[in-house]
Amino acid sequence: MISMDEKSDSKHLVELDEYLKTGSHIGTKFKTGDMKRYIFKQRKDGLRVLDVETIDARLKMAAKFLARFDSPGIVVVARKTYGQEPAKQFAEAIGGKAILGRFIPGTFTNPKAKKFFEPKAIIVTDPETDRQILKEVEKTKAPVVAMCSTNNSLATIDLVIPINNKGRKSMALAYFLLAREILKEKGIIKKDEDFKKKVEDFEYQLKEGQREPSYNEGYGHKRKPEPRRDGPRRERSFRRNDSF
């Protein structure tokens, strides 16, 4: 685990109301032992609510960590529709690589594969839908940063960003902030205003007739939750590195 006070920095990446406006704090009706520590409360309708202070702190933490790697080696993956545009824009902004939609097994582990690539760090939009990638990443040395909702497992995850990973606007905001902060950490831009992209650029645009689910619909909370365990699973490799 990272021995760092997640709420020690008083300067937030964005006004905390922005996390509320985009539904970044809305989880599902399910919770895993892994994610229990990130849950602020449970609403009357059963939906779990995440702590916005922790969301902000973890995005900041993830940016500092990812900035250590050469951008071309950073891979962001997203199978879900709402996560694909934010992931694509993020990769373009930092000069990384995006894998969108279906993942081809062997991409990271088979040198003979047509699109073989050795990632230095991986960002997963949803550990549940991107689980095929996580299985393959286990065979590599690449650390995994993951956007996790209340129903996710932290198995094979190195750094978790507790957030609504099923929302269109929440994913846009998260990847916008992550891209901006990585560029600042690398010294490519000096201040927030130097980042020319807007949050809206990261947002998946609804097609005609397409309806966005409401918070009360839980962004898919009726899906079968990931298996429960008796106790929480800590993030993976940072237990071996307390320098950050």
PDB file of N, CA, C and O in Angstrom, residues 63-94:
ATOM      1  N   ALA A  63      -1.925  10.253 -11.411  1.00  0.00           N
ATOM      2  CA  ALA A  63      -1.200  11.096 -12.367  1.00  0.00           C
ATOM      3  C   ALA A  63       0.285  11.162 -12.023  1.00  0.00           C
ATOM      4  O   ALA A  63       1.146  11.067 -12.905  1.00  0.00           O
ATOM      5  N   LYS A  64       0.588  11.325 -10.749  1.00  0.00           N
ATOM      6  CA  LYS A  64       1.994  11.375 -10.315  1.00  0.00           C
ATOM      7  C   LYS A  64       2.698  10.062 -10.637  1.00  0.00           C
ATOM      8  O   LYS A  64       3.856  10.046 -11.064  1.00  0.00           O
ATOM      9  N   PHE A  65       2.000   8.964 -10.420  1.00  0.00           N
ATOM     10  CA  PHE A  65       2.586   7.652 -10.682  1.00  0.00           C
ATOM     11  C   PHE A  65       2.801   7.424 -12.181  1.00  0.00           C
ATOM     12  O   PHE A  65       3.883   7.039 -12.620  1.00  0.00           O
ATOM     13  N   LEU A  66       1.787   7.680 -12.978  1.00  0.00           N
ATOM     14  CA  LEU A  66       1.863   7.421 -14.413  1.00  0.00           C
ATOM     15  C   LEU A  66       2.855   8.332 -15.120  1.00  0.00           C
ATOM     16  O   LEU A  66       3.436   7.964 -16.150  1.00  0.00           O
ATOM     17  N   ALA A  67       3.078   9.515 -14.567  1.00  0.00           N
ATOM     18  CA  ALA A  67       4.031  10.453 -15.175  1.00  0.00           C
ATOM     19  C   ALA A  67       5.460   9.924 -15.124  1.00  0.00           C
ATOM     20  O   ALA A  67       6.333  10.442 -15.831  1.00  0.00           O
ATOM     21  N   ARG A  68       5.702   8.900 -14.326  1.00  0.00           N
ATOM     22  CA  ARG A  68       7.028   8.303 -14.252  1.00  0.00           C
ATOM     23  C   ARG A  68       7.392   7.539 -15.519  1.00  0.00           C
ATOM     24  O   ARG A  68       8.559   7.298 -15.799  1.00  0.00           O
ATOM     25  N   PHE A  69       6.381   7.141 -16.284  1.00  0.00           N
ATOM     26  CA  PHE A  69       6.606   6.300 -17.453  1.00  0.00           C
ATOM     27  C   PHE A  69       6.631   7.130 -18.736  1.00  0.00           C
ATOM     28  O   PHE A  69       5.967   8.157 -18.834  1.00  0.00           O
ATOM     29  N   ASP A  70       7.394   6.655 -19.715  1.00  0.00           N
ATOM     30  CA  ASP A  70       7.361   7.291 -21.032  1.00  0.00           C
ATOM     31  C   ASP A  70       5.958   7.131 -21.597  1.00  0.00           C
ATOM     32  O   ASP A  70       5.405   6.022 -21.607  1.00  0.00           O
ATOM     33  N   SER A  71       5.400   8.201 -22.070  1.00  0.00           N
ATOM     34  CA  SER A  71       4.002   8.183 -22.515  1.00  0.00           C
ATOM     35  C   SER A  71       3.681   7.127 -23.569  1.00  0.00           C
ATOM     36  O   SER A  71       2.618   6.507 -23.510  1.00  0.00           O
ATOM     37  N   PRO A  72       4.550   6.870 -24.559  1.00  0.00           N
ATOM     38  CA  PRO A  72       4.215   5.846 -25.556  1.00  0.00           C
ATOM     39  C   PRO A  72       4.017   4.454 -24.954  1.00  0.00           C
ATOM     40  O   PRO A  72       3.399   3.593 -25.590  1.00  0.00           O
ATOM     41  N   GLY A  73       4.530   4.224 -23.747  1.00  0.00           N
ATOM     42  CA  GLY A  73       4.378   2.924 -23.112  1.00  0.00           C
ATOM     43  C   GLY A  73       3.149   2.809 -22.234  1.00  0.00           C
ATOM     44  O   GLY A  73       2.872   1.740 -21.678  1.00  0.00           O
ATOM     45  N   ILE A  74       2.393   3.902 -22.098  1.00  0.00           N
ATOM     46  CA  ILE A  74       1.174   3.885 -21.287  1.00  0.00           C
ATOM     47  C   ILE A  74      -0.005   3.456 -22.159  1.00  0.00           C
ATOM     48  O   ILE A  74      -0.279   4.061 -23.191  1.00  0.00           O
ATOM     49  N   VAL A  75      -0.697   2.409 -21.733  1.00  0.00           N
ATOM     50  CA  VAL A  75      -1.833   1.884 -22.491  1.00  0.00           C
ATOM     51  C   VAL A  75      -3.111   2.069 -21.680  1.00  0.00           C
ATOM     52  O   VAL A  75      -3.167   1.708 -20.506  1.00  0.00           O
ATOM     53  N   VAL A  76      -4.130   2.631 -22.294  1.00  0.00           N
ATOM     54  CA  VAL A  76      -5.439   2.757 -21.649  1.00  0.00           C
ATOM     55  C   VAL A  76      -6.407   1.866 -22.406  1.00  0.00           C
ATOM     56  O   VAL A  76      -6.428   1.856 -23.646  1.00  0.00           O
ATOM     57  N   VAL A  77      -7.200   1.096 -21.677  1.00  0.00           N
ATOM     58  CA  VAL A  77      -8.123   0.154 -22.314  1.00  0.00           C
ATOM     59  C   VAL A  77      -9.553   0.446 -21.874  1.00  0.00           C
ATOM     60  O   VAL A  77      -9.803   0.818 -20.731  1.00  0.00           O
ATOM     61  N   ALA A  78     -10.478   0.271 -22.796  1.00  0.00           N
ATOM     62  CA  ALA A  78     -11.892   0.509 -22.504  1.00  0.00           C
ATOM     63  C   ALA A  78     -12.743  -0.306 -23.463  1.00  0.00           C
ATOM     64  O   ALA A  78     -12.667  -0.118 -24.678  1.00  0.00           O
ATOM     65  N   ARG A  79     -13.531  -1.192 -22.929  1.00  0.00           N
ATOM     66  CA  ARG A  79     -14.432  -1.985 -23.760  1.00  0.00           C
ATOM     67  C   ARG A  79     -15.820  -1.349 -23.821  1.00  0.00           C
ATOM     68  O   ARG A  79     -16.489  -1.403 -24.840  1.00  0.00           O
ATOM     69  N   LYS A  80     -16.258  -0.750 -22.706  1.00  0.00           N
ATOM     70  CA  LYS A  80     -17.586  -0.149 -22.670  1.00  0.00           C
ATOM     71  C   LYS A  80     -17.652   1.106 -23.539  1.00  0.00           C
ATOM     72  O   LYS A  80     -16.696   1.861 -23.642  1.00  0.00           O
ATOM     73  N   THR A  81     -18.821   1.326 -24.117  1.00  0.00           N
ATOM     74  CA  THR A  81     -19.029   2.451 -25.033  1.00  0.00           C
ATOM     75  C   THR A  81     -18.696   3.788 -24.382  1.00  0.00           C
ATOM     76  O   THR A  81     -17.986   4.609 -24.965  1.00  0.00           O
ATOM     77  N   TYR A  82     -19.197   4.018 -23.177  1.00  0.00           N
ATOM     78  CA  TYR A  82     -19.010   5.310 -22.530  1.00  0.00           C
ATOM     79  C   TYR A  82     -17.552   5.589 -22.171  1.00  0.00           C
ATOM     80  O   TYR A  82     -17.163   6.742 -21.981  1.00  0.00           O
ATOM     81  N   GLY A  83     -16.756   4.547 -22.079  1.00  0.00           N
ATOM     82  CA  GLY A  83     -15.358   4.732 -21.715  1.00  0.00           C
ATOM     83  C   GLY A  83     -14.430   4.889 -22.902  1.00  0.00           C
ATOM     84  O   GLY A  83     -13.291   5.338 -22.748  1.00  0.00           O
ATOM     85  N   GLN A  84     -14.899   4.546 -24.095  1.00  0.00           N
ATOM     86  CA  GLN A  84     -14.007   4.521 -25.258  1.00  0.00           C
ATOM     87  C   GLN A  84     -13.555   5.909 -25.711  1.00  0.00           C
ATOM     88  O   GLN A  84     -12.381   6.127 -25.980  1.00  0.00           O
ATOM     89  N   GLU A  85     -14.474   6.845 -25.802  1.00  0.00           N
ATOM     90  CA  GLU A  85     -14.081   8.197 -26.220  1.00  0.00           C
ATOM     91  C   GLU A  85     -13.170   8.867 -25.194  1.00  0.00           C
ATOM     92  O   GLU A  85     -12.145   9.457 -25.576  1.00  0.00           O
ATOM     93  N   PRO A  86     -13.480   8.795 -23.886  1.00  0.00           N
ATOM     94  CA  PRO A  86     -12.558   9.361 -22.892  1.00  0.00           C
ATOM     95  C   PRO A  86     -11.170   8.726 -22.965  1.00  0.00           C
ATOM     96  O   PRO A  86     -10.157   9.429 -22.884  1.00  0.00           O
ATOM     97  N   ALA A  87     -11.109   7.405 -23.139  1.00  0.00           N
ATOM     98  CA  ALA A  87      -9.829   6.714 -23.225  1.00  0.00           C
ATOM     99  C   ALA A  87      -9.060   7.142 -24.471  1.00  0.00           C
ATOM    100  O   ALA A  87      -7.838   7.361 -24.429  1.00  0.00           O
ATOM    101  N   LYS A  88      -9.766   7.263 -25.573  1.00  0.00           N
ATOM    102  CA  LYS A  88      -9.135   7.688 -26.829  1.00  0.00           C
ATOM    103  C   LYS A  88      -8.546   9.087 -26.698  1.00  0.00           C
ATOM    104  O   LYS A  88      -7.396   9.341 -27.097  1.00  0.00           O
ATOM    105  N   GLN A  89      -9.335  10.016 -26.150  1.00  0.00           N
ATOM    106  CA  GLN A  89      -8.876  11.395 -25.983  1.00  0.00           C
ATOM    107  C   GLN A  89      -7.700  11.470 -25.009  1.00  0.00           C
ATOM    108  O   GLN A  89      -6.760  12.251 -25.211  1.00  0.00           O
ATOM    109  N   PHE A  90      -7.749  10.652 -23.959  1.00  0.00           N
ATOM    110  CA  PHE A  90      -6.660  10.614 -22.990  1.00  0.00           C
ATOM    111  C   PHE A  90      -5.361  10.191 -23.664  1.00  0.00           C
ATOM    112  O   PHE A  90      -4.316  10.827 -23.492  1.00  0.00           O
ATOM    113  N   ALA A  91      -5.418   9.104 -24.439  1.00  0.00           N
ATOM    114  CA  ALA A  91      -4.223   8.594 -25.109  1.00  0.00           C
ATOM    115  C   ALA A  91      -3.651   9.625 -26.076  1.00  0.00           C
ATOM    116  O   ALA A  91      -2.436   9.833 -26.150  1.00  0.00           O
ATOM    117  N   GLU A  92      -4.530  10.292 -26.818  1.00  0.00           N
ATOM    118  CA  GLU A  92      -4.082  11.321 -27.757  1.00  0.00           C
ATOM    119  C   GLU A  92      -3.424  12.488 -27.027  1.00  0.00           C
ATOM    120  O   GLU A  92      -2.418  13.034 -27.484  1.00  0.00           O
ATOM    121  N   ALA A  93      -3.975  12.855 -25.875  1.00  0.00           N
ATOM    122  CA  ALA A  93      -3.468  14.006 -25.132  1.00  0.00           C
ATOM    123  C   ALA A  93      -2.068  13.778 -24.579  1.00  0.00           C
ATOM    124  O   ALA A  93      -1.221  14.677 -24.605  1.00  0.00           O
ATOM    125  N   ILE A  94      -1.807  12.576 -24.086  1.00  0.00           N
ATOM    126  CA  ILE A  94      -0.502  12.314 -23.465  1.00  0.00           C
ATOM    127  C   ILE A  94       0.480  11.624 -24.402  1.00  0.00           C
ATOM    128  O   ILE A  94       1.659  11.483 -24.069  1.00  0.00           O
TER     129      ILE A  94
END
